[in-house]
Structure formats: C-alpha cells, structure tokens
CSV table of C-alpha atoms in Angstrom, one decimal:
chain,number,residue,atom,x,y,z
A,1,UNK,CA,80.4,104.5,114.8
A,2,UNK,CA,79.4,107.2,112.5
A,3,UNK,CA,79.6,111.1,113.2
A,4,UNK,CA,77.1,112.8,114.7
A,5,UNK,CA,74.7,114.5,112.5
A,6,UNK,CA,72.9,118.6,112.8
A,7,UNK,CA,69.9,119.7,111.3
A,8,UNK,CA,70.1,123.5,109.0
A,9,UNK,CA,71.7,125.9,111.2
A,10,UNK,CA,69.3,128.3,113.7
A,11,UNK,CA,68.9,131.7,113.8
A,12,UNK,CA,71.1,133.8,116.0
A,13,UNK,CA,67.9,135.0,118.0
A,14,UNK,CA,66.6,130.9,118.0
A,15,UNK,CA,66.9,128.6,121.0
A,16,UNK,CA,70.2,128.4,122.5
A,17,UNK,CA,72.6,125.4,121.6
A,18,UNK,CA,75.4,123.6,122.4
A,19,UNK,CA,76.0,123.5,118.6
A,20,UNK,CA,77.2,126.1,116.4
A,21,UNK,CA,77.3,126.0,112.2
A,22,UNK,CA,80.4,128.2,111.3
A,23,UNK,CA,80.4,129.1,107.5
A,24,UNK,CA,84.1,130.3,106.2
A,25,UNK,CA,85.8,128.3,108.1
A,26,UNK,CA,87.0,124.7,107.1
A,27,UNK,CA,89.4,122.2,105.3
A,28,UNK,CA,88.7,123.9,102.3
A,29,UNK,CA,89.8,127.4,103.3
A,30,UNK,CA,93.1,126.2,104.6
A,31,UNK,CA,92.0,125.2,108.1
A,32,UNK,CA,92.7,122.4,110.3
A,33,UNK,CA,89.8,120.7,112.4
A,34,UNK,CA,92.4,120.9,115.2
A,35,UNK,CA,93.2,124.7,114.7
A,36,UNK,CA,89.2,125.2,114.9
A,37,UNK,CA,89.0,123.6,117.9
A,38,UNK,CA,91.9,124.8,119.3
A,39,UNK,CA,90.9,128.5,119.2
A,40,UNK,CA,87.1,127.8,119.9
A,41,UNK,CA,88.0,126.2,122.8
A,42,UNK,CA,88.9,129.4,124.3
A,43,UNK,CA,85.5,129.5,125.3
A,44,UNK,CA,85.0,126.6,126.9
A,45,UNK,CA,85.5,122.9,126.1
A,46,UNK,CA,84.9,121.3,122.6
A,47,UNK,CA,83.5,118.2,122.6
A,48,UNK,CA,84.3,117.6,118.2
A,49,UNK,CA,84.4,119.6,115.5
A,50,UNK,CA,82.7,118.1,112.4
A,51,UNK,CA,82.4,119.0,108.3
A,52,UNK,CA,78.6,121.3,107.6
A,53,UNK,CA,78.2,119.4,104.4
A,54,UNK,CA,80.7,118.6,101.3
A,55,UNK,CA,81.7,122.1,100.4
A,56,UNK,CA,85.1,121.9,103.2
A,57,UNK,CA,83.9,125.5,103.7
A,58,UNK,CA,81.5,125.1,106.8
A,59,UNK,CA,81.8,123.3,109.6
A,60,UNK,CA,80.0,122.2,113.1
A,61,UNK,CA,81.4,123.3,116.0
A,62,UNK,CA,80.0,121.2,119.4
A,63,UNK,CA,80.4,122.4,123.1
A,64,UNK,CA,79.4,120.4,125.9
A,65,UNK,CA,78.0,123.5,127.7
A,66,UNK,CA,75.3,126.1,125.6
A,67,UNK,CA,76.7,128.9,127.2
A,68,UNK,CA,80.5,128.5,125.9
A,69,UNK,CA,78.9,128.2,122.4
A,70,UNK,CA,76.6,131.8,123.1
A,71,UNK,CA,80.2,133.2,123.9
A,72,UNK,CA,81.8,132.2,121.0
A,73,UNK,CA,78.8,133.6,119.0
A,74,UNK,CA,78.9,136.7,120.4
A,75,UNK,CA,82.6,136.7,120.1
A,76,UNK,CA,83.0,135.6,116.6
A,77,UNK,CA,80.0,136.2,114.4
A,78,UNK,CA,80.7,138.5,111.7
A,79,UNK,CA,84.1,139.5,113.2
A,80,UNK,CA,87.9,138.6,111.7
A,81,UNK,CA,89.5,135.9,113.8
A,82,UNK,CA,93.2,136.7,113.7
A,83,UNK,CA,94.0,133.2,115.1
A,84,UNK,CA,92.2,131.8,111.6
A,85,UNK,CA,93.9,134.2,109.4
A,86,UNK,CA,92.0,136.5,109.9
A,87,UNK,CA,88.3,135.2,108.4
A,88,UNK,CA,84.8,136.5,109.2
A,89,UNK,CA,82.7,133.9,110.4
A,90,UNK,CA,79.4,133.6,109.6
A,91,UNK,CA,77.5,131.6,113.1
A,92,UNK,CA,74.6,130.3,113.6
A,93,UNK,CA,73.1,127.9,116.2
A,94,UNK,CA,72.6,124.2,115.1
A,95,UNK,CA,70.5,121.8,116.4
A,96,UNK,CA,71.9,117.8,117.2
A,97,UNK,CA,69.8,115.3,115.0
A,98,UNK,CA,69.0,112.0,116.8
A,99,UNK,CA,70.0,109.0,114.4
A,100,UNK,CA,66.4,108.2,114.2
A,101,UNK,CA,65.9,110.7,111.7
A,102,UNK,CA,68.8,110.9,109.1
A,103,UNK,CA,70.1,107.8,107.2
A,104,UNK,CA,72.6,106.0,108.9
A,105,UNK,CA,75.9,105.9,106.3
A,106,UNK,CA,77.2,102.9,105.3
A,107,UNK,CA,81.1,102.7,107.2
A,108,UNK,CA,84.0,102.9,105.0
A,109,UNK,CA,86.3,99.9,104.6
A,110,UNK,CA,90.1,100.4,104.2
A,111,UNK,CA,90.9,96.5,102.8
A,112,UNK,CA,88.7,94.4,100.5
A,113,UNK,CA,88.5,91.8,103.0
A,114,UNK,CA,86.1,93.9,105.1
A,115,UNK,CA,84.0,94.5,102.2
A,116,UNK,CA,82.8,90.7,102.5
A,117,UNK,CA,82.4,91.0,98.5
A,118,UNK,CA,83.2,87.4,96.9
A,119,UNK,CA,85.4,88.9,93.8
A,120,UNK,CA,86.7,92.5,95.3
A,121,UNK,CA,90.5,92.8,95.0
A,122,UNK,CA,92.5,96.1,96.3
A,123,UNK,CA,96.0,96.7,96.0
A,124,UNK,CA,97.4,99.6,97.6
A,125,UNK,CA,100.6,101.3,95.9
A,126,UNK,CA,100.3,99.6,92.6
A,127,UNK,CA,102.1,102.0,90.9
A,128,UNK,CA,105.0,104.4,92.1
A,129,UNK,CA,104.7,108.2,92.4
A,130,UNK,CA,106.4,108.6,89.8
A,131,UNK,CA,104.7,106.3,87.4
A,132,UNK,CA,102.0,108.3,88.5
A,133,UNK,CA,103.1,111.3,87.3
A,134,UNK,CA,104.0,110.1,84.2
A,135,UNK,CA,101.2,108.5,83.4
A,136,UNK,CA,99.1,111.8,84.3
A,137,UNK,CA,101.1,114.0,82.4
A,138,UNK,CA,101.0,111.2,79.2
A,139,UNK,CA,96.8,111.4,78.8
A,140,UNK,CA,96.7,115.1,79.5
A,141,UNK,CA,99.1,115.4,76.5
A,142,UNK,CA,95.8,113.3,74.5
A,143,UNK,CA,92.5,114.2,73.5
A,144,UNK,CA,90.0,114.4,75.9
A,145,UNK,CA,85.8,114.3,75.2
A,146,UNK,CA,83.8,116.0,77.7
A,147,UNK,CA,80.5,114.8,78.7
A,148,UNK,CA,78.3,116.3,80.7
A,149,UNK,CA,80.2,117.0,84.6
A,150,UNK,CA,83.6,115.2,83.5
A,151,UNK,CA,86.4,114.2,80.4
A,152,UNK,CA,87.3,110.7,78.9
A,153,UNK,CA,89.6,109.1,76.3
A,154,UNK,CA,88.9,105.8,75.1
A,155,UNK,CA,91.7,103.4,73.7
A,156,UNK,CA,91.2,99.9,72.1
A,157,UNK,CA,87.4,100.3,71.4
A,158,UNK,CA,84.9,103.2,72.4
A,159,UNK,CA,82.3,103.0,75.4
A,160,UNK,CA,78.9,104.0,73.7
A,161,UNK,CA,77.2,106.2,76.5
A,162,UNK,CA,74.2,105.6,74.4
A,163,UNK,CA,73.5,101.8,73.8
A,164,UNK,CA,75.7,101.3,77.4
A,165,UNK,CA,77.9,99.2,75.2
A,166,UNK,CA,80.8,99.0,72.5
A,167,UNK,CA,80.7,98.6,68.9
A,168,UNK,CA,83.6,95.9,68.5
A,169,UNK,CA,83.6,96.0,64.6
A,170,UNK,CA,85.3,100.2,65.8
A,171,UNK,CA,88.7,99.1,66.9
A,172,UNK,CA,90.6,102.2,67.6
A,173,UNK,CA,93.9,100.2,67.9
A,174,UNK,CA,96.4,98.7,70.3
A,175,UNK,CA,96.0,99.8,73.7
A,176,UNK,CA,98.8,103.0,74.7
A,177,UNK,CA,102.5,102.0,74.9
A,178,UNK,CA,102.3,104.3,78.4
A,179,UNK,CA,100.0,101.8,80.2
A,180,UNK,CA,102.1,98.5,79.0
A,181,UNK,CA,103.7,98.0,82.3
A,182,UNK,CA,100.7,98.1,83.9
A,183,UNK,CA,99.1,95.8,81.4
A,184,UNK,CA,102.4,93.7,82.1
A,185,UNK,CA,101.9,93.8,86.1
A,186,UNK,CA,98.2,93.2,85.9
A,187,UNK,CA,99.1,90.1,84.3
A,188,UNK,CA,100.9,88.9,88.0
A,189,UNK,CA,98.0,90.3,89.8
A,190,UNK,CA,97.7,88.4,93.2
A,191,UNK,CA,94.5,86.3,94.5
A,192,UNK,CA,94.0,85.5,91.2
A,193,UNK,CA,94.5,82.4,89.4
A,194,UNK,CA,93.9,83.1,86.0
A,195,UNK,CA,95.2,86.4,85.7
A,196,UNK,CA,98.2,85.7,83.6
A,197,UNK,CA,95.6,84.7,81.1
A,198,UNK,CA,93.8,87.9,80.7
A,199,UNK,CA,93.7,90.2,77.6
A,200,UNK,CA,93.3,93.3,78.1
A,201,UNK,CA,91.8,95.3,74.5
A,202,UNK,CA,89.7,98.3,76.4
A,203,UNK,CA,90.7,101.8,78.1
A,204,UNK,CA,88.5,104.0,79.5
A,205,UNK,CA,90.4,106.7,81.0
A,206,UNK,CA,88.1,109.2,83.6
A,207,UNK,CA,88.9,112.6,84.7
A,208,UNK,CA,86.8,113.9,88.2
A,209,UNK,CA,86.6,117.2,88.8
A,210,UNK,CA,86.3,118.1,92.6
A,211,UNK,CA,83.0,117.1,93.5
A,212,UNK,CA,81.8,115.1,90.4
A,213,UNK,CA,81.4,111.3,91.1
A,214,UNK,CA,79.6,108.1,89.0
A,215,UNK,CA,76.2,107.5,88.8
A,216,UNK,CA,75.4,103.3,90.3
A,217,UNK,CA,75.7,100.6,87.4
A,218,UNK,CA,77.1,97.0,86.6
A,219,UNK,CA,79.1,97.5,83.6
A,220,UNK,CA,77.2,95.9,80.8
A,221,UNK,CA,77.5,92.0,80.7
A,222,UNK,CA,77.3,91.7,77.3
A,223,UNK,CA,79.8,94.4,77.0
A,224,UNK,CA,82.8,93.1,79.1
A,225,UNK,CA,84.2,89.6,80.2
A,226,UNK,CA,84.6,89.4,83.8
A,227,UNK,CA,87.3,91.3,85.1
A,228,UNK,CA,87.8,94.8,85.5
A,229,UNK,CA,90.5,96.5,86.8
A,230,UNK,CA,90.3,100.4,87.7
A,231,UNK,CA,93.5,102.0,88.5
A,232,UNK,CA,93.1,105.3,90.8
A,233,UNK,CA,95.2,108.2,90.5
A,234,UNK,CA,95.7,111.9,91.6
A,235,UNK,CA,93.1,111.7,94.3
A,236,UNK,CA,91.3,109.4,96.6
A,237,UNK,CA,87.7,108.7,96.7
A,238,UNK,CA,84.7,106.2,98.2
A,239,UNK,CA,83.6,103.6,95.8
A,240,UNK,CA,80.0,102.7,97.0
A,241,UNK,CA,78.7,99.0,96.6
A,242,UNK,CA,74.5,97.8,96.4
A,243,UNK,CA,73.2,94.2,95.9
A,244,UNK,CA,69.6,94.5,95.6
A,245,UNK,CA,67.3,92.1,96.4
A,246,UNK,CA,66.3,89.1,93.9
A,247,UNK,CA,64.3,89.9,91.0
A,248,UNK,CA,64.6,93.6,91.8
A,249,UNK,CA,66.2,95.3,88.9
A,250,UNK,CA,66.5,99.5,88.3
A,251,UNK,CA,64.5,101.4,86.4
A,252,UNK,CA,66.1,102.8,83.5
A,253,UNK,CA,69.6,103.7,81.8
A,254,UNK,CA,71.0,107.1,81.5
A,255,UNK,CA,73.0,107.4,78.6
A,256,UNK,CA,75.7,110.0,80.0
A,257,UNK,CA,77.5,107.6,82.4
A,258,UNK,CA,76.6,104.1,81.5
A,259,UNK,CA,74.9,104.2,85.2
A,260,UNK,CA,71.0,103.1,85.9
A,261,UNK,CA,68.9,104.6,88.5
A,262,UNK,CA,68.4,103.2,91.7
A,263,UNK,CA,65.1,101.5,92.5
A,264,UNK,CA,62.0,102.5,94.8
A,265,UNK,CA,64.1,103.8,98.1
A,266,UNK,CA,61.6,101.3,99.3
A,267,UNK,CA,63.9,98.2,97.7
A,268,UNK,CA,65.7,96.2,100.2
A,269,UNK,CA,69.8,95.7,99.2
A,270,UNK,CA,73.3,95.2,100.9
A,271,UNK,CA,75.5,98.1,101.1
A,272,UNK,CA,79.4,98.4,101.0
A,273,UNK,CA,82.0,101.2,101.0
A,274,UNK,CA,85.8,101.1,100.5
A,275,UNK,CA,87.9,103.6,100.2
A,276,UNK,CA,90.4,103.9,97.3
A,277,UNK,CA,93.5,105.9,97.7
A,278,UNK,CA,95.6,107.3,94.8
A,279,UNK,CA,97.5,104.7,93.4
A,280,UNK,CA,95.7,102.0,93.9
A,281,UNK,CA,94.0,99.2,92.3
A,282,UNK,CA,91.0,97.7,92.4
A,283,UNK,CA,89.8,94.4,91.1
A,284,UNK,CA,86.2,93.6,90.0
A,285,UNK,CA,85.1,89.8,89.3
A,286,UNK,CA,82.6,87.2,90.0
A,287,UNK,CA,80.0,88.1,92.3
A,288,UNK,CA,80.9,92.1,92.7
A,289,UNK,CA,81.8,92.5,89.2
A,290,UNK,CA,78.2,90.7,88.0
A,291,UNK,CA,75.7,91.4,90.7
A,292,UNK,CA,76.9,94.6,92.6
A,293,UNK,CA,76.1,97.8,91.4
A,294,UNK,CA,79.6,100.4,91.9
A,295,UNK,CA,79.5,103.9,91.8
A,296,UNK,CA,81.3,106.8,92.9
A,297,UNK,CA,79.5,109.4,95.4
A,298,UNK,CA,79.6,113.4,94.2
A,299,UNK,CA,81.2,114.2,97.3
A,300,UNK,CA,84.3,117.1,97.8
A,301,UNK,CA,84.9,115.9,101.2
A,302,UNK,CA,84.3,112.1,102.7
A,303,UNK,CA,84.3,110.4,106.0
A,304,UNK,CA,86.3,107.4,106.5
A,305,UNK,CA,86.9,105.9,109.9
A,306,UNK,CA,85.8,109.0,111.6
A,307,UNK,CA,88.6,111.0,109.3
A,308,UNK,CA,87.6,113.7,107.2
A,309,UNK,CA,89.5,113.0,103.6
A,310,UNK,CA,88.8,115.8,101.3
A,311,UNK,CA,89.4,114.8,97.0
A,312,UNK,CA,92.0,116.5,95.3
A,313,UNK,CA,91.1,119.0,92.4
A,314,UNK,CA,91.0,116.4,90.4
A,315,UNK,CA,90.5,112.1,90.2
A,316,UNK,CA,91.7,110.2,87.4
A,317,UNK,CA,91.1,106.5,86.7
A,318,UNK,CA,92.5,104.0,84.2
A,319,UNK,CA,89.7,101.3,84.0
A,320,UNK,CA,91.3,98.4,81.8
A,321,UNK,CA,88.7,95.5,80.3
A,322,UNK,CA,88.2,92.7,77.6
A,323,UNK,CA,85.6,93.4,75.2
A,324,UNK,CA,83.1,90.3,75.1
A,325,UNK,CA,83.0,88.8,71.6
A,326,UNK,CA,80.2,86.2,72.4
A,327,UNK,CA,77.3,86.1,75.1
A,328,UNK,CA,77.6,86.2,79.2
A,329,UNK,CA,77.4,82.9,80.5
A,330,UNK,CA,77.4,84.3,84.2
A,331,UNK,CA,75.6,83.1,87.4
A,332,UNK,CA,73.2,86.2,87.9
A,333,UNK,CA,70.7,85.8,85.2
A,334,UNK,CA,68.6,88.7,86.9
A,335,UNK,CA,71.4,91.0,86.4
A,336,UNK,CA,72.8,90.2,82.9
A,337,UNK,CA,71.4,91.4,79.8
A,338,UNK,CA,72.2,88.5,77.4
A,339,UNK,CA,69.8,86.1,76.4
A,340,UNK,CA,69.5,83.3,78.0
C-alpha cells in the first residue's frame, strides 16, 4: 500500500488539521523520521511521518487528533527546536488528499521476479566494495563530456545523442582494462544460456548528480544486439518500466539522452518499478530489453516498500553492449526501427 498523499501546505490562519507540512526539517538536513516523530509526539500521538516532496528538506507530520498538531504549531513555528539541533521550523497546516485525486505510484519491486518482465535479470552484490571503489576512482581519473544535467565517457564506440545511435566505422578501441573482470564475470552471468557467448565492444559510463535521472527510451534496435547489462554504483536508484499498448508508439526523440517522450497521458501501458541498489546488476533482454521503455525518475529521495531511500550525491553506471553490425530481427516490429 502506498503512502498517504497531502495537498500544498495551508496557511497558519486556514482550517485546522491533523496534518502539518514542516519545512527544515528532514533526511536531508541530518534528521531521522524517527527523531521527528519522536519529539513531535510530545504533543500528542503521531500517527506517521512522511517526505513533503523530493528535496529530503520538508516533511509531513500526521496526528491523529487536530489539536496536538495546533500545539505543536504554536510550539514550533519559527522557533529553534533544541531536540533537532536546534532548527527553525517553518509550519504550516496540510490538508490529507483522498487517492481519488493524485496518481496512484506504481510499487517498487526488490527482485526481478516481481517485476513479471520476461528478460529482466538482477543481481545483487555483483561487484565487491572494493571493486567499487576502484572502479569509481579509475573513470574519474578519465575524461568526462557533460551534457546537459549529467557527465559520460564512452569506450569501444560513441553513443551519438543525435542520430540515437553509433557510428561503427568510429572505433575508439578495446574496451578499458579496469572493467575486464567484469566483462570476464558477465560472461558466467546466471539465468542465461548464452551468456558465455556474448561480446561485449560498447561502454557508456553515466554519472547522476543528486536529483538528475533518465528520460523513458528502448535503446535503439538497430543500435544494439539484445543484451544489455547496466552495472550500478555509488548510489541506489528506481529504474521505472512502461509497455504501451499495440501500435502506440511516442512522439518524438530528444537528442540529449537518447530518451523519447511519452505518449498522450491518455495511452493505456503496463508499469513496473525495481529498485537497484549500488552494486548491482541488471540484465536487459528479450521482451524488456525490445518492448519496454526504462528510464530513471529525477527523484533526490524515493519510496520503496513504504521506506524512504534518499540517492547519494552521486549515481554512476557502467552500461556494457554489442554494437549491431546488421539489422534487428526481433519480435516487436512496432517497436524496432529497422526495416522490415
């Protein structure tokens, strides 16, 4: 069951309410959601304390009774709380939104098998802490080329933001000698017949600042064979999934993230969530790789199972792929961009 959801915070001379939006005060500032409630319920009895919006700096404070939430108003507002180190807190009421009138979010699974995704594959811990580190510390010793709300390197042949594809007569060389174990381990990769047989000649390395996610897109068919493998590290994020309806296909390409828009909200589709801790690895084939759009939500702070997991300051992924020499011969005509 999802969390409950407020609408923009009242005035302090509005209609009472059990519910009070409390700015300054969050994950984000050093605060626990249990230290919140533990010194709000000084004034009577919390039923939850929930996240304002992404920012980890506001938060929603909910009483069972509207008077315990006037006293802590009174208390509070625009006064330093020693038992929160001291912060002025900014109150106002807030007003409980019935489900009928927000979007309900899509729940976040924690293994690929909840996804019920034919071709999703998640490891957990695929590489050590320490291989973590190294690898971090190997690409920020590279050359990195910003686009417009994050950095990339590209090893093995470029991703041309413009034309959503690669040039394959450009080849920048052998992928890195830091990513050849993982290369080497990819190549045992389980629930996977034929991955001992794959290549691997393409690296797009991301870097996500707090708050910056991807944009929804199928990697190119005629760009990539069918298996992708993106490798999470430094922080954890949602990865989003859509399967639109047949013969309903998005509008138009934006050149900056190889991502295309969404169709008319309108559109009927399948939604997925999982969530992808650092570390990790994540498998995309078949079905999910061909005919599911991905993409990453610009979030600072997201929900999973009723947990509030905030991103690190920053994201980094090593997405691995084999550059398609010839056309896509896949199932999902609608979806694929070669001709047919």
């Amino acid at each position: 069951m999802g969390l409950p959801r407020f609408s923009r915070p009242k005035g302090v001379d509005s209609e009472l309410s059990p519910n009070l939006y409390v700015a300054n005060c969050g994950p984000a500032v050093g605060l626990s959601f249990d230290t919140i409630a533990s010194v709000f319920s000084t004034f009577g009895e919390v039923k939850g304390v929930y996240p304002a919006d992404d920012s980890g700096a506001r938060v929603i404070v909910s009483y069972f009774e509207e008077s315990a939430a006037q006293a802590a108003l009174k208390a509070l507002d625009g006064h330093p709380c020693p038992a929160l180190g001291g912060r002025f807190l900014h109150i106002r009421y807030s007003i409980f939104q019935p489900p009928s009138q927000v979007n309900d979010s899509v729940p976040v699974s924690l293994v690929d098998s909840e996804l019920n995704i034919p071709g999703i594959y998640l490891l957990h811990d695929f590489v050590s802490a320490k291989e973590e580190e190294e690898l971090l510390a190997a690409v920020d010793k590279m050359s990195w080329k910003s686009l417009s709300k994050r950095r990339v390197q590209h090893y093995g042949y470029e991703f041309c933001y413009e034309t959503r594809n690669v040039n394959t007569k450009q080849y920048l060389g052998k992928l890195p000698s830091f990513v050849s174990a993982i290369v080497e381990r990819i190549s045992s990769f389980p629930n996977l017949e034929s991955a001992a047989d794959i290549v691997l000649d393409q690296l797009t390395v991301n870097e996500y600042p707090p708050g910056v996610g991807l944009s929804p897109h199928i990697d190119t068919h005629s760009a990539f064979e069918g298996f992708i493998f993106s490798l999470s590290l430094a922080g954890p994020c949602i990865m989003d999934f859509r399967r639109y309806t047949e013969g309903v296909w998005p509008k138009s390409a934006s050149s900056s993230d190889m991502s295309v828009e969404y169709p008319d909200k309108s559109s009927s589709f399948l939604r997925r969530a999982i969530y992808l801790p650092p570390r990790s690895m994540l498998l995309l084939s078949g079905e999910a790789r061909y005919a599911w759009h991905h993409y990453i939500p610009h979030h600072k702070i997201d929900m999973v199972k009723d947990s509030v997991i905030r991103r690190g300051p920053r994201r980094v992924s090593f997405t691995f792929r084999k550059v398609r020499t010839g056309p896509c011969q896949c199932e999902f005509p609608q979806y694929c961009d070669s001709p047919r």
